[in-house]
Amino acid sequence: MSFIEYGDTIKDGDTAIVFLGHESMFPVKVQHGTVTQTKYGVIRHSTDLIGKKYGSKVTCSKGGWVFILHPTPELWTMNLPHRTQILYSTDISIITMMLELKPGSIVCESGTGSGSLSHALIRTVAPSGHLYTVEFHQQRAEKAREEFREHGVEHLVTVTNQDVCKNGFGVSNIADAVFLDIPSPWEAIGHAKSALKAEGGRICSFSPCIEQVQRTCLAMEEYGFTEINTLEILLRVYNVRTISLQLPDLGKAAEDNSSTGFDSSSPSHQGSPSANLQQGTVQFKSGVPLREVVGHTGYLTFATKS
């Protein structure tokens, strides 16, 4: 199993996603002889998982069932254990595009955190690229190394435990892109410039506060970066549902309909707009925004090394 290569069959040691519903799923490490409890009953790894195909419908001990999904960076973002605040797919998608990442790209990242963005970056630069990620906190760095090894991507990533603001990324003039998600990104702009290739490398800084953005932009200008711009990505989700509305009394239009000899009881006309006119209501599909809307996550500041 690897987060960058799809495997058909669930194997001992794999990380799989147990899917109970769109709002209910969780990761599980598949191990021979282990069981996993769900609200639908027990899943026995030896008999219910190992050897089955990813995407299989598995019946639990209480008669309920779940799907077992192959892990992807998107599913991992939704289910990973939170060691820090993480980036979600809305911001990750614009980051990978604006940094112009592709297979073979060399990327530097700080800090690693919970590894949400790291997995997406690794999948984007695979199979010949590489991610150099720096984490200040020792335990988080060790946990990130362990997860990358379990997920079959350790050959594509180097995890370093150090202070990027003081010691940099440990590489020079090779990176196609640099990403910063640290409290004081302006202190690491010089090291980011040193890590980037001679010309044309891209940098992105994620900060929740506009004051951080201001200081970072000033530092970027000081170090000669160009094309500096800041984005804020806000997501608005709609539910598509059927709505019934009462039609107004149109007077003459209603008389015209009756004069045509239209029979609303005819099976061939049931469900048509004319049938709804006779009943005084009409049904149609409409997009309704969710009551709770995801708000501000952070500002993304992009620039180019000149």
One Martini backbone bead per residue (centre of mass of N, CA, C, O) as a GRO file, in nm:
protein
  306
    1MET     BB    1   0.095   0.036   0.022
    2SER     BB    2   0.022   0.365  -0.123
    3PHE     BB    3  -0.041   0.710  -0.165
    4ILE     BB    4   0.073   0.692  -0.491
    5GLU     BB    5  -0.034   0.385  -0.513
    6TYR     BB    6  -0.250   0.159  -0.631
    7GLY     BB    7  -0.423  -0.106  -0.455
    8ASP     BB    8  -0.632  -0.382  -0.460
    9THR     BB    9  -0.517  -0.514  -0.191
   10ILE     BB   10  -0.538  -0.600   0.133
   11LYS     BB   11  -0.278  -0.561   0.373
   12ASP     BB   12  -0.056  -0.619   0.598
   13GLY     BB   13  -0.001  -0.281   0.725
   14ASP     BB   14  -0.212  -0.116   0.626
   15THR     BB   15  -0.382   0.182   0.540
   16ALA     BB   16  -0.724   0.238   0.611
   17ILE     BB   17  -1.064   0.332   0.524
   18VAL     BB   18  -1.346   0.368   0.724
   19PHE     BB   19  -1.675   0.373   0.575
   20LEU     BB   20  -1.992   0.497   0.700
   21GLY     BB   21  -1.983   0.798   0.583
   22HIS     BB   22  -1.945   1.125   0.493
   23GLU     BB   23  -1.940   1.192   0.829
   24SER     BB   24  -1.804   0.881   0.865
   25MET     BB   25  -1.458   0.828   0.931
   26PHE     BB   26  -1.157   0.609   0.952
   27PRO     BB   27  -0.851   0.502   1.039
   28VAL     BB   28  -0.663   0.189   0.979
   29LYS     BB   29  -0.447  -0.061   1.093
   30VAL     BB   30  -0.359  -0.345   0.942
   31GLN     BB   31  -0.388  -0.650   1.148
   32HIS     BB   32  -0.318  -0.946   1.246
   33GLY     BB   33  -0.568  -1.023   1.496
   34THR     BB   34  -0.738  -0.769   1.468
   35VAL     BB   35  -0.981  -0.534   1.597
   36THR     BB   36  -1.272  -0.326   1.507
   37GLN     BB   37  -1.477  -0.081   1.633
   38THR     BB   38  -1.824  -0.024   1.566
   39LYS     BB   39  -2.161   0.061   1.546
   40TYR     BB   40  -2.192  -0.227   1.369
   41GLY     BB   41  -1.935  -0.356   1.491
   42VAL     BB   42  -1.706  -0.596   1.415
   43ILE     BB   43  -1.371  -0.596   1.274
   44ARG     BB   44  -1.185  -0.853   1.119
   45HIS     BB   45  -0.886  -0.848   0.974
   46SER     BB   46  -0.826  -1.144   0.884
   47THR     BB   47  -1.128  -1.190   0.743
   48ASP     BB   48  -1.239  -0.887   0.643
   49LEU     BB   49  -0.961  -0.767   0.499
   50ILE     BB   50  -0.748  -0.957   0.431
   51GLY     BB   51  -0.758  -0.995   0.069
   52LYS     BB   52  -0.931  -0.775   0.006
   53LYS     BB   53  -1.081  -0.530  -0.168
   54TYR     BB   54  -1.084  -0.226  -0.244
   55GLY     BB   55  -1.424  -0.122  -0.180
   56SER     BB   56  -1.542  -0.308   0.009
   57LYS     BB   57  -1.814  -0.474   0.160
   58VAL     BB   58  -1.845  -0.487   0.513
   59THR     BB   59  -1.956  -0.707   0.756
   60CYS     BB   60  -2.059  -0.684   1.066
   61SER     BB   61  -2.152  -0.835   1.365
   62LYS     BB   62  -2.449  -0.667   1.364
   63GLY     BB   63  -2.503  -0.633   1.025
   64GLY     BB   64  -2.355  -0.414   0.941
   65TRP     BB   65  -2.189  -0.176   0.712
   66VAL     BB   66  -1.880  -0.118   0.524
   67PHE     BB   67  -1.620   0.063   0.376
   68ILE     BB   68  -1.301   0.000   0.211
   69LEU     BB   69  -1.047   0.236   0.162
   70HIS     BB   70  -0.820   0.389  -0.016
   71PRO     BB   71  -0.571   0.591   0.040
   72THR     BB   72  -0.555   0.951   0.043
   73PRO     BB   73  -0.482   1.273   0.089
   74GLU     BB   74  -0.780   1.357   0.122
   75LEU     BB   75  -0.860   1.141   0.337
   76TRP     BB   76  -0.636   1.211   0.538
   77THR     BB   77  -0.725   1.501   0.601
   78MET     BB   78  -1.008   1.395   0.727
   79ASN     BB   79  -0.845   1.156   0.939
   80LEU     BB   80  -0.622   1.263   1.088
   81PRO     BB   81  -0.409   1.313   1.343
   82HIS     BB   82  -0.402   1.587   1.552
   83ARG     BB   83  -0.114   1.801   1.623
   84THR     BB   84  -0.230   2.029   1.446
   85GLN     BB   85  -0.309   2.253   1.250
   86ILE     BB   86  -0.464   2.235   0.927
   87LEU     BB   87  -0.479   2.175   0.595
   88TYR     BB   88  -0.706   2.196   0.335
   89SER     BB   89  -0.813   2.131   0.016
   90THR     BB   90  -0.867   2.423  -0.068
   91ASP     BB   91  -0.572   2.526  -0.015
   92ILE     BB   92  -0.403   2.298  -0.144
   93SER     BB   93  -0.488   2.337  -0.441
   94ILE     BB   94  -0.373   2.632  -0.473
   95ILE     BB   95  -0.083   2.570  -0.394
   96THR     BB   96  -0.005   2.360  -0.617
   97MET     BB   97  -0.066   2.557  -0.850
   98MET     BB   98   0.096   2.827  -0.770
   99LEU     BB   99   0.375   2.650  -0.746
  100GLU     BB  100   0.402   2.465  -1.000
  101LEU     BB  101   0.354   2.163  -0.960
  102LYS     BB  102   0.529   1.847  -1.037
  103PRO     BB  103   0.675   1.596  -1.158
  104GLY     BB  104   1.005   1.647  -1.006
  105SER     BB  105   0.978   1.833  -0.786
  106ILE     BB  106   1.124   2.062  -0.551
  107VAL     BB  107   1.040   2.075  -0.196
  108CYS     BB  108   0.990   2.310   0.070
  109GLU     BB  109   0.898   2.265   0.426
  110SER     BB  110   0.732   2.482   0.684
  111GLY     BB  111   0.571   2.293   0.881
  112THR     BB  112   0.467   1.972   0.911
  113GLY     BB  113   0.303   1.864   1.145
  114SER     BB  114   0.037   1.648   1.038
  115GLY     BB  115   0.073   1.609   0.704
  116SER     BB  116  -0.134   1.713   0.498
  117LEU     BB  117   0.035   1.861   0.279
  118SER     BB  118   0.264   1.655   0.241
  119HIS     BB  119   0.100   1.435   0.090
  120ALA     BB  120   0.023   1.614  -0.152
  121LEU     BB  121   0.311   1.684  -0.243
  122ILE     BB  122   0.413   1.398  -0.291
  123ARG     BB  123   0.202   1.318  -0.506
  124THR     BB  124   0.282   1.549  -0.708
  125VAL     BB  125   0.612   1.478  -0.734
  126ALA     BB  126   0.570   1.214  -0.821
  127PRO     BB  127   0.844   0.988  -0.861
  128SER     BB  128   1.108   1.220  -0.886
  129GLY     BB  129   1.070   1.382  -0.648
  130HIS     BB  130   1.098   1.614  -0.351
  131LEU     BB  131   1.070   1.642   0.013
  132TYR     BB  132   1.156   1.911   0.238
  133THR     BB  133   1.095   1.880   0.585
  134VAL     BB  134   1.036   2.105   0.865
  135GLU     BB  135   1.057   2.042   1.230
  136PHE     BB  136   1.075   2.172   1.549
  137HIS     BB  137   0.931   1.929   1.671
  138GLN     BB  138   1.041   1.624   1.760
  139GLN     BB  139   0.785   1.441   1.787
  140ARG     BB  140   0.659   1.528   1.517
  141ALA     BB  141   0.891   1.436   1.339
  142GLU     BB  142   0.884   1.134   1.418
  143LYS     BB  143   0.587   1.084   1.336
  144ALA     BB  144   0.621   1.158   1.039
  145ARG     BB  145   0.823   0.938   0.966
  146GLU     BB  146   0.639   0.702   1.039
  147GLU     BB  147   0.410   0.764   0.839
  148PHE     BB  148   0.574   0.761   0.576
  149ARG     BB  149   0.657   0.467   0.609
  150GLU     BB  150   0.368   0.339   0.626
  151HIS     BB  151   0.285   0.492   0.334
  152GLY     BB  152   0.526   0.454   0.116
  153VAL     BB  153   0.711   0.765   0.109
  154GLU     BB  154   1.013   0.790   0.224
  155HIS     BB  155   1.170   0.831  -0.063
  156LEU     BB  156   1.022   1.142  -0.097
  157VAL     BB  157   1.127   1.219   0.205
  158THR     BB  158   1.266   1.477   0.429
  159VAL     BB  159   1.315   1.489   0.779
  160THR     BB  160   1.363   1.783   0.986
  161ASN     BB  161   1.499   1.880   1.312
  162GLN     BB  162   1.443   2.232   1.313
  163ASP     BB  163   1.514   2.576   1.283
  164VAL     BB  164   1.439   2.758   1.007
  165CYS     BB  165   1.516   3.053   1.105
  166LYS     BB  166   1.826   2.954   1.169
  167ASN     BB  167   1.891   2.679   0.961
  168GLY     BB  168   1.689   2.604   0.762
  169PHE     BB  169   1.668   2.328   0.509
  170GLY     BB  170   1.960   2.196   0.405
  171VAL     BB  171   1.944   2.353   0.126
  172SER     BB  172   2.071   2.459  -0.213
  173ASN     BB  173   1.961   2.561  -0.518
  174ILE     BB  174   1.693   2.330  -0.578
  175ALA     BB  175   1.423   2.460  -0.543
  176ASP     BB  176   1.098   2.523  -0.680
  177ALA     BB  177   0.971   2.531  -0.379
  178VAL     BB  178   0.816   2.715  -0.098
  179PHE     BB  179   0.679   2.642   0.233
  180LEU     BB  180   0.505   2.841   0.489
  181ASP     BB  181   0.408   2.734   0.845
  182ILE     BB  182   0.469   2.992   1.056
  183PRO     BB  183   0.471   3.245   1.287
  184SER     BB  184   0.763   3.374   1.141
  185PRO     BB  185   0.823   3.397   0.813
  186TRP     BB  186   1.022   3.648   0.783
  187GLU     BB  187   1.272   3.479   0.912
  188ALA     BB  188   1.274   3.265   0.640
  189ILE     BB  189   1.323   3.407   0.362
  190GLY     BB  190   1.630   3.380   0.327
  191HIS     BB  191   1.632   3.065   0.329
  192ALA     BB  192   1.438   3.032   0.092
  193LYS     BB  193   1.620   3.167  -0.120
  194SER     BB  194   1.858   2.962  -0.087
  195ALA     BB  195   1.685   2.703  -0.171
  196LEU     BB  196   1.633   2.817  -0.428
  197LYS     BB  197   1.662   2.853  -0.730
  198ALA     BB  198   1.811   3.094  -0.915
  199GLU     BB  199   1.528   3.106  -1.094
  200GLY     BB  200   1.165   3.107  -1.051
  201GLY     BB  201   1.095   3.049  -0.780
  202ARG     BB  202   0.852   2.953  -0.539
  203ILE     BB  203   0.642   3.112  -0.283
  204CYS     BB  204   0.467   3.021   0.032
  205SER     BB  205   0.250   3.181   0.280
  206PHE     BB  206   0.092   3.088   0.589
  207SER     BB  207  -0.154   3.310   0.750
  208PRO     BB  208  -0.400   3.421   0.985
  209CYS     BB  209  -0.266   3.711   0.994
  210ILE     BB  210  -0.223   4.027   0.859
  211GLU     BB  211   0.038   4.108   1.009
  212GLN     BB  212   0.207   3.875   0.896
  213VAL     BB  213   0.176   3.951   0.600
  214GLN     BB  214   0.311   4.227   0.605
  215ARG     BB  215   0.595   4.133   0.701
  216THR     BB  216   0.640   3.929   0.471
  217CYS     BB  217   0.625   4.124   0.230
  218LEU     BB  218   0.864   4.300   0.318
  219ALA     BB  219   1.072   4.069   0.309
  220MET     BB  220   1.037   3.996   0.012
  221GLU     BB  221   1.127   4.270  -0.098
  222GLU     BB  222   1.409   4.273   0.035
  223TYR     BB  223   1.485   3.984  -0.126
  224GLY     BB  224   1.359   4.025  -0.436
  225PHE     BB  225   1.073   3.964  -0.470
  226THR     BB  226   0.806   3.887  -0.692
  227GLU     BB  227   0.476   3.873  -0.742
  228ILE     BB  228   0.314   3.980  -0.497
  229ASN     BB  229   0.045   3.786  -0.339
  230THR     BB  230  -0.286   3.772  -0.179
  231LEU     BB  231  -0.497   3.511  -0.047
  232GLU     BB  232  -0.853   3.418   0.011
  233ILE     BB  233  -1.018   3.114   0.085
  234LEU     BB  234  -1.368   3.066   0.027
  235LEU     BB  235  -1.620   2.835   0.126
  236ARG     BB  236  -1.934   2.741  -0.052
  237VAL     BB  237  -2.193   2.528   0.029
  238TYR     BB  238  -2.437   2.329  -0.148
  239ASN     BB  239  -2.770   2.219  -0.139
  240VAL     BB  240  -2.956   1.994  -0.326
  241ARG     BB  241  -3.310   2.057  -0.365
  242THR     BB  242  -3.652   2.018  -0.330
  243ILE     BB  243  -3.896   2.266  -0.425
  244SER     BB  244  -4.205   2.414  -0.312
  245LEU     BB  245  -4.424   2.636  -0.492
  246GLN     BB  246  -4.658   2.874  -0.508
  247LEU     BB  247  -4.871   2.983  -0.734
  248PRO     BB  248  -4.994   3.234  -0.886
  249ASP     BB  249  -5.266   3.419  -0.984
  250LEU     BB  250  -5.305   3.459  -1.348
  251GLY     BB  251  -5.586   3.414  -1.458
  252LYS     BB  252  -5.589   3.397  -1.787
  253ALA     BB  253  -5.387   3.161  -1.791
  254ALA     BB  254  -5.576   2.959  -1.654
  255GLU     BB  255  -5.800   2.970  -1.872
  256ASP     BB  256  -5.624   2.874  -2.110
  257ASN     BB  257  -5.564   2.595  -1.992
  258SER     BB  258  -5.866   2.498  -1.976
  259SER     BB  259  -5.927   2.540  -2.292
  260THR     BB  260  -5.735   2.293  -2.396
  261GLY     BB  261  -5.819   2.016  -2.242
  262PHE     BB  262  -5.654   1.949  -2.002
  263ASP     BB  263  -5.547   1.638  -1.836
  264SER     BB  264  -5.416   1.582  -1.518
  265SER     BB  265  -5.486   1.257  -1.499
  266SER     BB  266  -5.293   1.194  -1.706
  267PRO     BB  267  -5.008   1.008  -1.717
  268SER     BB  268  -4.854   1.181  -1.945
  269HIS     BB  269  -4.892   1.463  -1.748
  270GLN     BB  270  -4.767   1.383  -1.502
  271GLY     BB  271  -4.533   1.623  -1.373
  272SER     BB  272  -4.599   1.856  -1.524
  273PRO     BB  273  -4.631   2.195  -1.530
  274SER     BB  274  -4.939   2.186  -1.587
  275ALA     BB  275  -5.013   2.014  -1.344
  276ASN     BB  276  -4.906   2.217  -1.132
  277LEU     BB  277  -5.100   2.446  -1.206
  278GLN     BB  278  -5.360   2.300  -1.107
  279GLN     BB  279  -5.235   2.273  -0.801
  280GLY     BB  280  -5.056   2.554  -0.734
  281THR     BB  281  -4.771   2.404  -0.779
  282VAL     BB  282  -4.404   2.389  -0.784
  283GLN     BB  283  -4.121   2.191  -0.880
  284PHE     BB  284  -3.767   2.234  -0.788
  285LYS     BB  285  -3.434   2.290  -0.819
  286SER     BB  286  -3.211   2.388  -0.542
  287GLY     BB  287  -2.966   2.597  -0.399
  288VAL     BB  288  -2.859   2.557  -0.055
  289PRO     BB  289  -2.702   2.696   0.186
  290LEU     BB  290  -2.539   2.649   0.451
  291ARG     BB  291  -2.561   2.752   0.776
  292GLU     BB  292  -2.261   2.651   0.797
  293VAL     BB  293  -1.975   2.839   0.728
  294VAL     BB  294  -1.667   2.842   0.617
  295GLY     BB  295  -1.418   3.036   0.710
  296HIS     BB  296  -1.140   3.156   0.812
  297THR     BB  297  -0.800   3.040   0.784
  298GLY     BB  298  -0.608   3.204   0.565
  299TYR     BB  299  -0.322   3.344   0.419
  300LEU     BB  300  -0.192   3.356   0.081
  301THR     BB  301   0.149   3.406  -0.007
  302PHE     BB  302   0.297   3.500  -0.317
  303ALA     BB  303   0.615   3.436  -0.494
  304THR     BB  304   0.912   3.537  -0.689
  305LYS     BB  305   1.222   3.460  -0.790
  306SER     BB  306   1.457   3.696  -0.946
   0.00000   0.00000   0.00000
